[in-house]
Amino acid sequence: MGIFGQLTWVLTNRFNLTVGGRYTKDKKDWDLDVTNTLSEEEQARLTEFFGRAPTIAPARELYSISTDESWTDFSPKIALDFKASEDVMLYASWAEGYKSGGFPGTPSTAVAALIPFKPETVTSIELGIKSQWYDRRVQLNLNLFSMDFNDMQQRDTIMLPDGTAIGTVSNVGNAKVEGVEGDFIFLPVENLILSGSFSIIDATVTETNISNNFTTILADKDLPRSPDNTFNLAVDYTFSDAWNFRVDYRHVGDHYFDLNENIAGFQPAYNLLAARLGFEAPGGWTIALWGKNLTDEEYMSTAQSFRTPRSLAPTGLQNGFATVAFMGQPRTYGVTVTKQFGY
């Protein structure tokens, strides 16, 4: 359940003050049964065929649990904007955010299934400018931001009371994300559009939540999936009423897919190039010849490592883990034909 409200006061013909907030109440019911649906005869046949008895992985035992948990939160927001001119606006804002708690998605034991994770909260500050120049042929936007995360939710390895280590979502600690991002659109001549965006960020774990006595997370390490820099450039050109061409270039900086800067989940910087040639035929038909990752760059689109228990974390050792990675699509190309009805 959520209730949201926002009010804007026009302080002057240039200043606006916005105040808002959201009240949230979450209740999650958690019912889970892990059962073995195989008959004794089926288990015997499978054991004979594979040479070992079938398992119930990722579960480690048969169990049935039922529980629930509730959380409430109020997240306020204050924003001020200033109309410097007809085409330039400056703004600043302060806000709090909330991400509901929950239960693990694939718990291996009944004990693990009953361990909830708490909500994650964030406090953010933004300063920025939105502007248009040269008879609105140039649009420039810039945003400086800082976000402080508390009780950050991440997948981690925790130790159960019986000494079993399992991977699950838990509140691993606090983090800070600071940076700058911007975008532009430029119309230098008729039928040509240049556009792009960029971001430069510093995303770091600032404090480890050692109160749960489980966490393997180390402080002062980069947050996963947080490249220090990214940027995109695009060129759109319309030859006529029928033909158009677009080229996209994307750069993604170095980043890790796992906490603790696990080297097995490290992705070096890479670049992607794509292009599209389109033709709009009479009758609502569109034919497009396109290609993606034209330079056939090899890169990981996502990866997940299974880390060592907490006892080895202070040493920096990454022994006893496996990394599962999914590679990005290689060079692909094709033709797309679409029909828009109503013509």
Short mmCIF file of C-alpha atoms in Angstrom, two decimals:
data_model
loop_
_atom_site.label_atom_id
_atom_site.label_comp_id
_atom_site.label_asym_id
_atom_site.label_seq_id
_atom_site.Cartn_x
_atom_site.Cartn_y
_atom_site.Cartn_z
CA MET A 1 0.00 0.00 0.00
CA GLY A 2 1.31 3.44 -0.87
CA ILE A 3 0.16 7.05 -0.52
CA PHE A 4 1.95 9.78 -2.47
CA GLY A 5 1.50 13.55 -2.43
CA GLN A 6 3.30 16.53 -3.91
CA LEU A 7 2.77 20.30 -3.79
CA THR A 8 4.50 23.03 -5.79
CA TRP A 9 4.60 26.64 -4.63
CA VAL A 10 5.31 29.36 -7.18
CA LEU A 11 7.51 31.58 -5.00
CA THR A 12 8.25 34.12 -7.76
CA ASN A 13 7.99 34.16 -11.52
CA ARG A 14 11.36 32.36 -11.55
CA PHE A 15 11.45 30.22 -8.39
CA ASN A 16 9.37 27.10 -7.69
CA LEU A 17 9.49 25.06 -4.50
CA THR A 18 8.23 21.47 -4.54
CA VAL A 19 7.59 19.41 -1.41
CA GLY A 20 6.38 15.84 -1.49
CA GLY A 21 6.45 12.50 0.22
CA ARG A 22 5.40 8.88 -0.01
CA TYR A 23 4.17 6.61 2.75
CA THR A 24 4.57 2.89 2.05
CA LYS A 25 3.40 -0.14 3.98
CA ASP A 26 4.49 -3.56 2.73
CA LYS A 27 3.40 -6.97 3.93
CA LYS A 28 4.80 -10.11 2.35
CA ASP A 29 3.46 -13.61 2.96
CA TRP A 30 6.00 -16.33 2.32
CA ASP A 31 4.85 -19.92 1.80
CA LEU A 32 7.24 -22.47 0.36
CA ASP A 33 7.18 -26.24 0.00
CA VAL A 34 10.07 -28.33 -1.25
CA THR A 35 8.80 -31.82 -2.05
CA ASN A 36 10.00 -34.90 -3.88
CA THR A 37 7.45 -35.88 -6.53
CA LEU A 38 9.37 -38.94 -7.75
CA SER A 39 8.14 -42.39 -6.84
CA GLU A 40 10.57 -44.99 -5.48
CA GLU A 41 10.49 -46.76 -8.84
CA GLU A 42 11.30 -43.52 -10.73
CA GLN A 43 14.15 -42.74 -8.33
CA ALA A 44 15.58 -46.22 -8.85
CA ARG A 45 15.47 -45.89 -12.65
CA LEU A 46 17.14 -42.48 -12.57
CA THR A 47 19.80 -43.72 -10.19
CA GLU A 48 20.58 -46.62 -12.49
CA PHE A 49 20.68 -44.40 -15.59
CA PHE A 50 22.87 -41.61 -14.16
CA GLY A 51 24.90 -43.69 -11.75
CA ARG A 52 23.83 -41.62 -8.76
CA ALA A 53 20.65 -40.75 -6.91
CA PRO A 54 18.67 -37.69 -8.09
CA THR A 55 18.95 -34.57 -5.98
CA ILE A 56 16.60 -31.71 -5.11
CA ALA A 57 19.15 -28.98 -5.85
CA PRO A 58 19.32 -26.08 -5.20
CA ALA A 59 17.49 -27.24 -2.05
CA ARG A 60 19.41 -29.43 0.38
CA GLU A 61 16.43 -30.82 2.25
CA LEU A 62 12.69 -31.33 1.98
CA TYR A 63 10.75 -28.75 3.97
CA SER A 64 7.58 -26.69 4.25
CA ILE A 65 7.53 -23.18 5.74
CA SER A 66 5.01 -20.35 6.14
CA THR A 67 5.81 -16.90 7.49
CA ASP A 68 5.26 -13.19 6.85
CA GLU A 69 6.93 -9.85 7.45
CA SER A 70 5.81 -6.19 7.36
CA TRP A 71 7.67 -2.91 6.81
CA THR A 72 6.64 0.76 6.75
CA ASP A 73 8.46 3.81 5.39
CA PHE A 74 7.99 7.53 4.76
CA SER A 75 10.18 9.03 2.02
CA PRO A 76 10.17 12.86 1.75
CA LYS A 77 11.34 15.06 -1.13
CA ILE A 78 12.22 18.77 -1.43
CA ALA A 79 13.13 20.41 -4.75
CA LEU A 80 13.84 23.98 -5.86
CA ASP A 81 14.05 25.13 -9.46
CA PHE A 82 15.10 28.50 -10.86
CA LYS A 83 14.22 29.75 -14.35
CA ALA A 84 17.37 31.66 -15.26
CA SER A 85 15.95 32.46 -18.70
CA GLU A 86 13.35 31.20 -21.13
CA ASP A 87 15.66 28.33 -22.13
CA VAL A 88 17.73 27.68 -18.99
CA MET A 89 16.56 26.08 -15.74
CA LEU A 90 18.66 25.31 -12.66
CA TYR A 91 17.45 22.88 -10.03
CA ALA A 92 18.40 21.25 -6.73
CA SER A 93 16.70 18.46 -4.83
CA TRP A 94 16.97 16.33 -1.71
CA ALA A 95 15.03 13.09 -1.38
CA GLU A 96 14.86 9.76 0.38
CA GLY A 97 14.01 6.46 -1.27
CA TYR A 98 12.95 3.03 -0.12
CA LYS A 99 13.23 -0.53 -1.42
CA SER A 100 11.11 -3.15 0.31
CA GLY A 101 12.56 -6.03 2.28
CA GLY A 102 11.80 -9.62 1.43
CA PHE A 103 12.75 -13.27 1.57
CA PRO A 104 15.37 -15.29 -0.35
CA GLY A 105 14.27 -16.48 -3.78
CA THR A 106 15.83 -19.98 -3.82
CA PRO A 107 16.59 -20.98 -0.21
CA SER A 108 18.37 -24.30 0.18
CA THR A 109 17.09 -25.07 3.68
CA ALA A 110 14.12 -24.25 5.90
CA VAL A 111 16.36 -22.14 8.14
CA ALA A 112 17.53 -20.09 5.15
CA ALA A 113 13.96 -19.66 3.88
CA LEU A 114 12.94 -18.03 7.17
CA ILE A 115 15.70 -15.36 7.14
CA PRO A 116 14.22 -12.08 5.80
CA PHE A 117 16.29 -9.17 4.53
CA LYS A 118 15.45 -5.64 5.66
CA PRO A 119 14.46 -2.70 3.43
CA GLU A 120 17.15 -0.71 1.67
CA THR A 121 17.02 3.09 1.94
CA VAL A 122 18.79 5.84 0.05
CA THR A 123 19.28 9.58 0.57
CA SER A 124 20.02 11.51 -2.61
CA ILE A 125 21.07 15.06 -3.47
CA GLU A 126 21.01 16.47 -7.01
CA LEU A 127 22.16 19.71 -8.62
CA GLY A 128 21.57 20.27 -12.29
CA ILE A 129 20.84 22.38 -15.32
CA LYS A 130 18.48 21.86 -18.27
CA SER A 131 19.10 24.20 -21.16
CA GLN A 132 18.55 24.98 -24.84
CA TRP A 133 20.75 27.26 -26.95
CA TYR A 134 21.07 28.80 -30.41
CA ASP A 135 17.37 28.94 -31.29
CA ARG A 136 16.94 25.55 -29.59
CA ARG A 137 19.23 23.80 -32.00
CA VAL A 138 21.36 22.69 -29.04
CA GLN A 139 20.04 21.02 -25.91
CA LEU A 140 22.39 20.49 -22.96
CA ASN A 141 21.54 18.84 -19.63
CA LEU A 142 23.92 18.28 -16.73
CA ASN A 143 23.33 16.63 -13.36
CA LEU A 144 25.57 16.26 -10.28
CA PHE A 145 24.39 13.68 -7.78
CA SER A 146 25.26 11.96 -4.52
CA MET A 147 23.45 8.92 -3.09
CA ASP A 148 23.97 7.29 0.31
CA PHE A 149 22.62 3.73 0.58
CA ASN A 150 21.85 2.14 3.94
CA ASP A 151 21.25 -1.57 4.56
CA MET A 152 22.12 -2.19 0.93
CA GLN A 153 20.62 -5.39 -0.49
CA GLN A 154 23.07 -7.62 -2.31
CA ARG A 155 23.49 -11.32 -2.89
CA ASP A 156 26.01 -12.62 -0.36
CA THR A 157 27.31 -15.80 1.24
CA ILE A 158 26.00 -16.21 4.77
CA MET A 159 26.68 -18.80 7.45
CA LEU A 160 23.70 -20.62 8.95
CA PRO A 161 23.65 -21.62 12.64
CA ASP A 162 24.61 -25.19 11.69
CA GLY A 163 27.75 -23.91 9.93
CA THR A 164 26.40 -24.29 6.40
CA ALA A 165 27.33 -21.51 3.97
CA ILE A 166 24.63 -20.49 1.48
CA GLY A 167 24.19 -17.75 -1.09
CA THR A 168 21.22 -15.45 -0.50
CA VAL A 169 20.13 -11.80 -0.50
CA SER A 170 21.10 -9.96 2.68
CA ASN A 171 21.73 -6.43 3.98
CA VAL A 172 25.47 -6.23 3.46
CA GLY A 173 26.13 -2.66 4.61
CA ASN A 174 26.24 0.92 3.32
CA ALA A 175 27.48 2.45 0.08
CA LYS A 176 27.99 5.84 -1.52
CA VAL A 177 27.54 6.73 -5.18
CA GLU A 178 28.72 10.12 -6.47
CA GLY A 179 29.03 11.40 -9.98
CA VAL A 180 28.03 13.55 -12.88
CA GLU A 181 25.93 12.72 -15.92
CA GLY A 182 24.80 14.68 -18.93
CA ASP A 183 23.26 14.47 -22.36
CA PHE A 184 23.05 16.63 -25.47
CA ILE A 185 21.17 16.98 -28.77
CA PHE A 186 22.68 19.07 -31.58
CA LEU A 187 21.05 19.95 -34.91
CA PRO A 188 23.96 21.41 -36.94
CA VAL A 189 22.21 21.34 -40.34
CA GLU A 190 18.88 20.26 -41.72
CA ASN A 191 18.17 16.50 -41.55
CA LEU A 192 21.18 15.80 -39.30
CA ILE A 193 20.90 15.10 -35.56
CA LEU A 194 23.88 14.48 -33.27
CA SER A 195 23.15 13.21 -29.77
CA GLY A 196 24.93 11.64 -26.86
CA SER A 197 25.15 11.09 -23.13
CA PHE A 198 27.82 10.35 -20.53
CA SER A 199 28.24 9.44 -16.89
CA ILE A 200 31.23 9.48 -14.53
CA ILE A 201 30.63 7.87 -11.16
CA ASP A 202 32.40 6.65 -8.04
CA ALA A 203 30.38 3.83 -6.40
CA THR A 204 31.95 2.33 -3.27
CA VAL A 205 31.00 0.19 -0.30
CA THR A 206 31.59 2.49 2.69
CA GLU A 207 30.66 0.29 5.62
CA THR A 208 30.20 -3.46 6.10
CA ASN A 209 27.22 -4.64 8.10
CA ILE A 210 29.09 -6.92 10.48
CA SER A 211 26.19 -7.03 12.97
CA ASN A 212 24.78 -10.08 11.18
CA ASN A 213 28.14 -11.86 11.64
CA PHE A 214 27.68 -13.46 8.22
CA THR A 215 28.85 -11.05 5.59
CA THR A 216 31.81 -11.66 3.30
CA ILE A 217 31.61 -8.10 1.95
CA LEU A 218 34.70 -5.89 2.23
CA ALA A 219 34.58 -2.11 2.64
CA ASP A 220 36.23 0.35 0.22
CA LYS A 221 35.49 -1.86 -2.80
CA ASP A 222 33.61 -0.86 -5.95
CA LEU A 223 29.93 -1.65 -6.20
CA PRO A 224 29.08 -4.28 -8.80
CA ARG A 225 27.90 -3.21 -12.27
CA SER A 226 29.15 0.36 -11.74
CA PRO A 227 31.52 1.43 -14.54
CA ASP A 228 33.54 4.52 -13.67
CA ASN A 229 32.59 6.02 -17.02
CA THR A 230 30.19 5.38 -19.88
CA PHE A 231 29.22 7.43 -22.90
CA ASN A 232 27.03 7.13 -25.98
CA LEU A 233 27.19 8.93 -29.31
CA ALA A 234 24.61 8.75 -32.11
CA VAL A 235 24.27 10.22 -35.59
CA ASP A 236 20.87 10.38 -37.32
CA TYR A 237 20.64 11.51 -40.93
CA THR A 238 17.52 11.67 -43.09
CA PHE A 239 18.29 11.51 -46.79
CA SER A 240 14.74 12.15 -47.92
CA ASP A 241 11.18 11.55 -46.81
CA ALA A 242 11.82 7.83 -47.23
CA TRP A 243 15.46 7.07 -46.34
CA ASN A 244 17.14 7.46 -42.94
CA PHE A 245 20.42 6.28 -41.43
CA ARG A 246 21.61 5.97 -37.81
CA VAL A 247 24.92 5.01 -36.22
CA ASP A 248 25.32 4.34 -32.48
CA TYR A 249 28.58 4.11 -30.55
CA ARG A 250 28.67 3.06 -26.88
CA HIS A 251 31.63 2.91 -24.48
CA VAL A 252 31.42 1.07 -21.16
CA GLY A 253 34.30 1.43 -18.69
CA ASP A 254 35.94 -1.18 -16.47
CA HIS A 255 33.64 -2.74 -13.88
CA TYR A 256 33.05 -5.76 -11.69
CA PHE A 257 29.97 -7.96 -11.59
CA ASP A 258 30.61 -9.04 -8.00
CA LEU A 259 31.26 -7.41 -4.67
CA ASN A 260 34.82 -7.40 -3.28
CA GLU A 261 36.16 -6.66 -6.78
CA ASN A 262 36.37 -10.37 -7.52
CA ILE A 263 38.77 -10.65 -10.45
CA ALA A 264 36.78 -13.53 -11.98
CA GLY A 265 33.87 -11.13 -12.38
CA PHE A 266 35.93 -8.29 -13.85
CA GLN A 267 34.91 -6.85 -17.21
CA PRO A 268 37.48 -4.63 -18.98
CA ALA A 269 36.25 -1.57 -20.86
CA TYR A 270 34.62 -2.28 -24.20
CA ASN A 271 33.00 -0.46 -27.12
CA LEU A 272 29.92 -1.34 -29.16
CA LEU A 273 29.05 -0.07 -32.64
CA ALA A 274 25.64 -0.40 -34.28
CA ALA A 275 24.05 0.95 -37.46
CA ARG A 276 20.63 0.99 -39.13
CA LEU A 277 19.48 1.95 -42.64
CA GLY A 278 15.74 2.41 -42.94
CA PHE A 279 13.32 2.89 -45.81
CA GLU A 280 9.72 4.00 -45.32
CA ALA A 281 7.65 2.62 -48.17
CA PRO A 282 4.14 3.70 -49.10
CA GLY A 283 1.24 2.06 -47.29
CA GLY A 284 2.80 2.11 -43.83
CA TRP A 285 5.63 -0.32 -44.63
CA THR A 286 9.11 0.10 -43.15
CA ILE A 287 12.14 -1.90 -44.16
CA ALA A 288 15.32 -1.68 -42.07
CA LEU A 289 18.76 -3.19 -42.57
CA TRP A 290 20.61 -3.25 -39.25
CA GLY A 291 23.75 -4.51 -37.57
CA LYS A 292 24.74 -4.69 -33.90
CA ASN A 293 28.16 -5.09 -32.32
CA LEU A 294 29.69 -4.58 -35.74
CA THR A 295 33.24 -4.85 -34.41
CA ASP A 296 32.39 -8.26 -32.87
CA GLU A 297 33.48 -7.20 -29.38
CA GLU A 298 33.68 -9.97 -26.77
CA TYR A 299 32.31 -8.96 -23.36
CA MET A 300 30.32 -10.31 -20.44
CA SER A 301 26.77 -9.02 -20.16
CA THR A 302 26.39 -10.42 -16.63
CA ALA A 303 28.25 -12.73 -14.25
CA GLN A 304 27.75 -14.22 -10.81
CA SER A 305 30.40 -15.69 -8.54
CA PHE A 306 29.95 -18.00 -5.58
CA ARG A 307 32.35 -16.68 -2.98
CA THR A 308 34.25 -18.12 -0.03
CA PRO A 309 32.92 -17.94 3.55
CA ARG A 310 33.62 -14.96 5.78
CA SER A 311 36.60 -16.62 7.44
CA LEU A 312 38.69 -16.11 4.27
CA ALA A 313 37.38 -12.66 3.29
CA PRO A 314 39.89 -10.59 5.33
CA THR A 315 42.77 -12.37 3.57
CA GLY A 316 41.57 -11.24 0.16
CA LEU A 317 41.68 -14.84 -1.04
CA GLN A 318 39.12 -15.85 -3.65
CA ASN A 319 39.61 -19.61 -3.36
CA GLY A 320 36.81 -22.13 -3.59
CA PHE A 321 34.39 -20.28 -5.87
CA ALA A 322 32.97 -20.58 -9.33
CA THR A 323 31.87 -17.83 -11.72
CA VAL A 324 28.97 -18.21 -14.13
CA ALA A 325 29.04 -15.62 -16.94
CA PHE A 326 26.77 -14.79 -19.85
CA MET A 327 28.48 -13.27 -22.86
CA GLY A 328 27.08 -10.36 -24.80
CA GLN A 329 25.73 -10.98 -28.27
CA PRO A 330 28.39 -11.23 -31.00
CA ARG A 331 28.12 -9.41 -34.31
CA THR A 332 24.52 -9.71 -35.49
CA TYR A 333 22.76 -8.28 -38.50
CA GLY A 334 19.44 -8.65 -40.21
CA VAL A 335 16.45 -7.12 -41.94
CA THR A 336 13.27 -6.03 -40.18
CA VAL A 337 10.02 -5.41 -42.00
CA THR A 338 7.12 -3.73 -40.17
CA LYS A 339 3.64 -2.72 -41.19
CA GLN A 340 1.72 0.13 -39.56
CA PHE A 341 -2.02 -0.24 -40.06
CA GLY A 342 -4.43 2.63 -40.48
CA TYR A 343 -3.05 3.93 -43.77
#
